[in-house]
């Protein structure tokens, strides 16, 4: 959930100078509600109280609270009413559900699309599906900083309308090239809620009470890619594949009808900035409460540039960030490679109709759902027990044991699915294998993201780096899958993938668990 403000050490020094030169007026100073570290543990936080999850956000929050008690301001989204918060969370969660559904909904209809557009190249056919993910890789680099300059609300709305328009264009694409281009632009619009949605949840709920909201929010990316093909298979079989895109556009339109009037701006710096500018316009001068905020938002191009380049810097300068992002990317590549080959396996090998073949995608969906319980109970339980053994002190490496466990499950699922399909076992057997793989894959994702947040000073940029690598692999892997499976068969092909998962996925998490703390201590990128 990217929420980096794009600050640098130079910016921080400038803010310190501004703070020193602007003494707060005694008529506006509010009581100091900040607590020391000891009392924070003893007192339950409410509403706007409590720090953000990302350390770069905390620096800005400290600056913004110097002259103004933002934690208890009614305009603070964390102090909104219960119903207002959940209304906005529901709208953003719906946006975030529709986009992942669109990413995979056309998968069962690939044979129909090949016939309609006379596509003979399997790689080109798979590109019509995965080009959406290339847009997922590029969109966050621009949309995330845009949301921090102009606010979350309208970036989400405009991106959703963009997503709607290009899905309609996909339905009436005249040729293959047009379909690929329209899918790419639809993916750009669809990447906004994936990029910004988590930030909206973080805006409204403090770290101590956001678990439920975040769990509901993550249901979209979790079940969307599995639910989409189920619906897409029956739509393609009954009324034609074009209606897949039309149905997605209708869903996006319903989201816009509800979202535009009822979704409020939640990004605190933008809310404060608008209030500061209004004060400056009405009173012909800067309010002392907001002078630091106004100063920090002078150069929007600098904010854009830092957000664009910092993920690349992290990948190049931190081997830990690179290897974990690489492993996440490989898992995502396997996932979309499996999705792209499902139609051949279940319509070709097992003779399913297009609609019934779509039901096979429920196997990964069940695996994802079970993996959420693994993350909530097993992984979280392991983390808390390690903290207790360490005298109550948490370390990022304590996130790694659940990752190690899940990394052993991934190759088991790949081998299970590949050889079951190769030997033409009863149809439920490869579906279960796909579910086992999906359980392991999702079991690796959450620990990796939590480790990146806990480890790096610019956590949002670390997450963005992992997202870019993940989406690129999801785009590329299905393009060569058919050639690999033709040469090796399903059993041999998935054995090769399982070997790759073992080489990358098992030794490096163990190495990070034992050596990660020493490596982080040597890096200026670490917290």
XYZ file of C-alpha atoms in Angstrom, residues 153-477:
325
model
C -10.291 10.282 -4.128
C -10.114 11.619 -7.653
C -7.167 9.475 -8.693
C -9.368 6.476 -7.822
C -12.454 7.862 -9.578
C -10.715 8.942 -12.780
C -8.762 5.675 -12.963
C -12.004 3.721 -12.535
C -13.658 5.623 -15.400
C -10.529 5.010 -17.492
C -10.804 1.305 -16.605
C -14.508 1.303 -17.592
C -13.909 2.967 -20.967
C -11.129 0.646 -22.074
C -12.984 -2.501 -21.019
C -15.794 -1.396 -23.316
C -13.171 -0.818 -26.000
C -11.897 -4.400 -25.473
C -15.400 -5.732 -26.106
C -15.458 -4.154 -29.576
C -11.749 -4.364 -30.472
C -11.449 -4.809 -34.260
C -8.259 -6.891 -34.197
C -5.686 -8.539 -31.939
C -3.364 -5.522 -31.704
C -6.226 -3.278 -30.660
C -7.341 -5.807 -28.026
C -3.835 -5.924 -26.532
C -3.540 -2.113 -26.451
C -6.992 -1.693 -24.896
C -6.235 -4.386 -22.271
C -3.035 -2.552 -21.352
C -4.836 0.747 -20.781
C -7.603 -1.024 -18.869
C -4.864 -2.452 -16.650
C -3.452 1.018 -16.024
C -6.839 2.180 -14.780
C -7.336 -1.013 -12.792
C -3.968 -0.678 -11.034
C -5.112 2.413 -9.093
C -7.193 0.680 -6.393
C -4.538 -2.026 -5.987
C -1.944 0.725 -5.535
C -3.894 3.263 -3.486
C -6.591 1.202 -1.756
C -4.392 -0.013 1.071
C -3.325 3.573 1.667
C -6.969 4.635 2.055
C -7.468 1.966 4.731
C -4.323 3.174 6.478
C -5.580 6.764 6.292
C -8.771 5.944 8.191
C -7.663 3.268 10.657
C -4.672 3.500 12.975
C -2.202 0.629 13.175
C -3.870 -0.734 16.317
C -7.373 -1.137 14.807
C -6.964 -1.637 11.064
C -6.743 -5.457 11.031
C -10.435 -6.070 10.249
C -10.616 -3.355 7.593
C -7.439 -4.575 5.930
C -8.701 -8.167 5.960
C -11.896 -7.125 4.144
C -9.920 -4.978 1.732
C -7.569 -7.836 0.814
C -10.473 -10.135 -0.079
C -10.654 -8.475 -3.507
C -7.096 -9.238 -4.647
C -7.373 -12.592 -2.884
C -10.514 -14.086 -4.432
C -10.911 -11.868 -7.506
C -8.508 -13.769 -9.807
C -10.276 -17.031 -8.892
C -13.889 -15.807 -9.024
C -13.349 -14.016 -12.341
C -12.664 -17.119 -14.467
C -15.638 -18.965 -12.951
C -18.003 -16.234 -14.143
C -16.036 -15.685 -17.350
C -16.317 -19.320 -18.378
C -20.122 -19.381 -18.214
C -20.462 -15.919 -19.809
C -18.250 -16.931 -22.744
C -20.113 -20.226 -23.197
C -23.621 -18.722 -23.125
C -23.535 -15.170 -24.538
C -20.017 -14.783 -25.927
C -16.627 -13.570 -24.718
C -17.351 -9.905 -25.564
C -19.821 -9.820 -22.702
C -16.996 -10.553 -20.272
C -15.651 -7.045 -20.892
C -19.126 -5.504 -20.927
C -19.987 -7.057 -17.543
C -16.727 -5.713 -16.089
C -17.542 -2.254 -17.458
C -21.037 -2.410 -15.901
C -19.484 -3.318 -12.529
C -17.060 -0.389 -12.828
C -19.994 1.880 -13.701
C -21.906 0.796 -10.594
C -18.794 1.513 -8.558
C -18.594 5.005 -10.029
C -22.283 5.731 -9.329
C -21.756 4.968 -5.645
C -18.133 6.032 -5.265
C -18.150 9.513 -6.803
C -20.807 10.971 -4.478
C -19.973 8.988 -1.329
C -16.179 8.477 -1.217
C -14.476 11.275 0.729
C -10.848 12.355 0.527
C -8.887 10.440 3.176
C -5.259 11.466 2.677
C -4.419 13.641 5.678
C -1.631 15.797 4.128
C -3.887 16.726 1.200
C -6.790 17.576 3.543
C -4.477 19.762 5.623
C -2.872 21.286 2.553
C -6.238 22.317 1.111
C -7.182 23.858 4.439
C -3.844 25.676 4.598
C -4.262 27.075 1.094
C -7.805 28.181 1.878
C -6.535 29.941 4.996
C -3.744 31.615 3.019
C -6.247 32.799 0.399
C -8.820 34.062 2.889
C -6.421 35.604 5.412
C -3.682 36.711 3.012
C -0.984 34.812 4.859
C 0.137 31.365 5.945
C -1.376 29.952 9.103
C 1.442 28.919 11.474
C -0.220 25.526 11.836
C 0.504 24.718 8.189
C 3.696 26.509 7.195
C 5.765 23.294 7.253
C 3.144 21.444 5.207
C 2.982 24.169 2.565
C 6.765 24.270 2.352
C 7.036 20.503 1.902
C 4.635 20.413 -1.081
C 6.216 23.140 -3.184
C 7.868 20.935 -5.822
C 5.527 18.228 -7.071
C 8.014 17.113 -9.738
C 10.522 16.267 -7.027
C 7.892 14.100 -5.300
C 7.130 12.306 -8.579
C 10.807 11.767 -9.387
C 11.651 10.323 -5.969
C 8.696 7.939 -6.059
C 9.653 6.786 -9.542
C 13.327 6.166 -8.781
C 13.410 5.016 -5.157
C 12.030 1.476 -5.854
C 14.785 0.976 -8.445
C 17.395 2.215 -5.954
C 16.154 -0.274 -3.368
C 16.316 -3.181 -5.825
C 19.860 -2.238 -6.871
C 21.324 -1.420 -3.451
C 19.607 -3.990 -1.205
C 20.149 -7.660 -1.969
C 17.483 -8.620 0.582
C 14.872 -6.444 -1.140
C 15.938 -7.826 -4.522
C 15.859 -11.521 -3.593
C 12.519 -11.311 -1.775
C 11.002 -9.325 -4.667
C 12.427 -11.877 -7.105
C 10.884 -14.780 -5.170
C 7.510 -13.027 -5.009
C 7.738 -12.365 -8.751
C 8.508 -16.017 -9.516
C 5.502 -17.153 -7.457
C 3.226 -14.715 -9.299
C 4.651 -15.840 -12.641
C 3.881 -19.482 -11.783
C 0.370 -18.459 -10.769
C -0.515 -16.759 -14.078
C 1.289 -19.444 -16.068
C -0.977 -22.014 -14.409
C -4.041 -19.856 -15.095
C -3.139 -19.443 -18.767
C -2.802 -23.221 -19.236
C -5.963 -24.241 -17.340
C -8.179 -24.073 -20.492
C -5.918 -26.547 -22.372
C -5.804 -28.953 -19.432
C -9.497 -28.988 -18.560
C -11.092 -28.533 -21.976
C -8.459 -30.586 -23.826
C -7.414 -33.356 -21.423
C -10.658 -33.668 -19.474
C -13.139 -32.542 -22.147
C -14.883 -29.927 -20.000
C -17.052 -27.260 -21.577
C -15.824 -23.675 -21.294
C -18.202 -22.949 -18.413
C -17.397 -26.074 -16.404
C -13.667 -25.575 -17.018
C -13.996 -22.196 -15.289
C -14.941 -23.999 -12.074
C -11.408 -25.420 -11.925
C -10.213 -21.967 -10.878
C -12.016 -22.447 -7.571
C -9.146 -24.746 -6.498
C -6.682 -21.845 -6.192
C -9.439 -19.733 -4.634
C -9.943 -22.227 -1.816
C -6.167 -22.357 -1.337
C -6.048 -18.571 -0.986
C -8.909 -18.553 1.527
C -7.269 -21.214 3.702
C -3.977 -19.347 3.502
C -5.565 -16.272 5.088
C -6.309 -18.344 8.190
C -2.706 -19.580 8.088
C -1.501 -15.973 8.037
C -3.907 -14.809 10.741
C -3.352 -17.624 13.227
C -0.196 -19.627 12.495
C 2.062 -16.880 11.138
C 0.873 -14.252 13.609
C 1.145 -16.751 16.484
C 4.740 -17.627 15.558
C 5.619 -13.938 15.376
C 4.158 -13.148 18.810
C 5.833 -16.137 20.468
C 9.220 -15.060 19.138
C 8.675 -11.545 20.478
C 7.875 -12.957 23.918
C 11.030 -15.069 23.891
C 13.045 -11.969 22.934
C 11.858 -9.974 25.916
C 9.102 -8.158 24.044
C 11.447 -6.768 21.360
C 10.337 -7.384 17.767
C 12.725 -7.870 14.846
C 11.880 -8.073 11.120
C 13.495 -11.530 10.918
C 10.725 -12.834 13.172
C 8.430 -12.552 10.130
C 10.484 -15.143 8.217
C 9.617 -18.571 9.800
C 6.082 -18.656 8.240
C 7.738 -17.810 4.902
C 10.120 -20.770 5.293
C 7.206 -23.114 6.040
C 5.196 -21.896 3.028
C 8.231 -22.123 0.733
C 8.252 -25.921 1.250
C 4.559 -26.161 0.332
C 4.944 -24.341 -3.019
C 6.987 -27.036 -4.851
C 4.714 -29.753 -3.437
C 1.702 -28.061 -5.034
C 3.498 -27.574 -8.353
C 4.594 -31.219 -8.555
C 1.141 -32.415 -7.468
C -0.675 -30.375 -10.136
C 1.797 -31.052 -12.970
C 2.054 -34.825 -12.607
C -1.668 -35.252 -11.913
C -2.428 -33.456 -15.186
C 0.310 -35.429 -16.984
C -1.079 -38.779 -15.842
C -4.695 -37.698 -16.429
C -5.707 -38.434 -12.862
C -9.324 -37.931 -11.786
C -10.091 -34.241 -12.472
C -10.311 -33.237 -8.809
C -6.690 -34.304 -8.162
C -4.968 -31.546 -10.201
C -7.493 -29.030 -8.847
C -6.413 -29.922 -5.302
C -2.765 -29.640 -6.383
C -3.427 -26.137 -7.721
C -5.065 -25.284 -4.388
C -2.013 -26.537 -2.462
C 0.254 -24.362 -4.615
C -1.995 -21.319 -4.115
C -1.990 -21.894 -0.352
C 1.808 -21.900 -0.356
C 2.071 -18.920 -2.694
C -0.178 -16.713 -0.578
C 1.642 -18.009 2.506
C 4.859 -16.514 1.111
C 3.340 -13.163 0.095
C 2.240 -11.851 3.489
C 5.533 -12.529 5.363
C 7.532 -10.952 2.535
C 5.438 -7.782 2.543
C 5.540 -7.520 6.343
C 9.308 -8.051 6.344
C 9.803 -5.297 3.773
C 7.644 -2.884 5.794
C 9.487 -3.700 9.024
C 12.981 -3.591 7.510
C 13.256 -0.580 5.247
C 13.159 3.112 6.019
C 11.157 3.724 2.837
C 8.755 0.827 3.248
C 6.254 1.993 0.628
C 9.000 2.093 -1.988
C 10.112 -1.417 -1.007
C 6.531 -2.661 -1.499
C 6.373 -0.813 -4.833
C 9.618 -2.485 -5.940
C 8.200 -5.922 -5.101
C 4.948 -5.077 -6.905
C 6.777 -4.053 -10.080
C 8.850 -7.253 -10.175
C 5.792 -9.374 -9.352
C 3.666 -7.914 -12.139
C 6.473 -8.148 -14.703
C 6.916 -11.855 -13.999
C 3.155 -12.392 -14.156
C 3.231 -10.806 -17.619
C 6.264 -12.714 -18.966
C 5.897 -16.297 -17.687
